[in-house]
């Protein structure tokens, strides 16, 4: 096993962005979430005093003597190691810029159902969630999708992938976000995708990649659910 992925059990969560990169790279990894004592192991690792660079939160990846937190930083590392990003500086930075924009979108998705506090139940912040979701559906989904559509359209190598002619970790993450939004906000997402044909083609192209296809059909893939970032609460979909 080359890598150990530390992420909370029972949800795809932000761990999924890392899983997709590991799967596309075809490397072996230990998915700690699948162990019965995952919670205890993750919490122990977060508290371990001998770690000079402690991660703030899962996901984090152990790779040899390195421990790497922050989804985008993990992907920066895996992109370099497994050819999931360009080698030249301009392309590396562009790919990371795309990834950080995806991270912004993921945080906004989270805030649709938890706009006030992480520590309170959805039911305790439902009124604010309804308001937040309305603007997320009407303004933010179209704005983010429109930008990704533009990026695909302007790619000099064609609109299949975000960066050049090869798959990058940002493509895998965008695939997961669109899938998550289709699950959480089916009506609003369908409407927005109507105006972004290149984005629809992009997601289809990623889903057809042999390793991703095999992964999606495997037991390693977890279903979206209402403990996750992407939650389907019909009332929030308008
Ligand atoms: N910006 C970080 C966010 C990490 C994060 O929010 N992790 C969540 C699970 S998805 C968590 O466990 N947070 C605990 C906390 O924030 O206290 C990333 O993209 O990796």
Tab-separated table of C-alpha atoms and ligand atoms in Angstrom, residues 7-8 11 13-15 56-59 69-72 103 118 229, ligand 1:
chain	number	residue	atom	x	y	z
A	7	UNK	CA	-11.369	10.539	6.098
A	8	UNK	CA	-14.560	10.160	8.146
A	11	UNK	CA	-19.934	9.650	3.647
A	13	UNK	CA	-17.353	13.890	1.745
A	14	UNK	CA	-14.193	15.725	0.795
A	15	UNK	CA	-12.380	12.401	0.927
A	56	UNK	CA	-6.417	20.741	10.760
A	57	UNK	CA	-9.120	18.333	9.588
A	58	UNK	CA	-9.728	15.318	7.352
A	59	UNK	CA	-9.113	14.553	4.603
A	69	UNK	CA	-3.908	17.977	4.802
A	70	UNK	CA	-6.247	20.206	2.739
A	71	UNK	CA	-7.926	18.536	-0.235
A	72	UNK	CA	-6.336	20.887	-2.788
A	103	UNK	CA	-13.239	24.037	-3.040
A	118	UNK	CA	-21.663	23.585	11.988
A	229	UNK	CA	-21.856	17.806	2.021
B	1	LIG	N1	-10.546	23.207	3.366
B	1	LIG	C1	-10.479	21.865	3.864
B	1	LIG	C2	-11.741	21.599	4.668
B	1	LIG	C3	-11.639	20.373	5.508
B	1	LIG	C4	-12.919	20.114	6.242
B	1	LIG	O1	-13.769	20.998	6.405
B	1	LIG	N2	-13.077	18.875	6.703
B	1	LIG	C5	-14.296	18.508	7.392
B	1	LIG	C6	-14.840	17.210	6.884
B	1	LIG	S1	-15.261	17.367	5.158
B	1	LIG	C7	-13.998	18.357	8.872
B	1	LIG	O2	-13.788	17.290	9.387
B	1	LIG	N3	-13.960	19.510	9.547
B	1	LIG	C8	-13.737	19.560	10.953
B	1	LIG	C9	-13.623	20.994	11.405
B	1	LIG	O3	-13.637	21.887	10.544
B	1	LIG	O4	-13.528	21.206	12.605
B	1	LIG	C10	-10.319	20.871	2.709
B	1	LIG	O5	-10.719	21.215	1.585
B	1	LIG	O6	-9.787	19.771	2.892
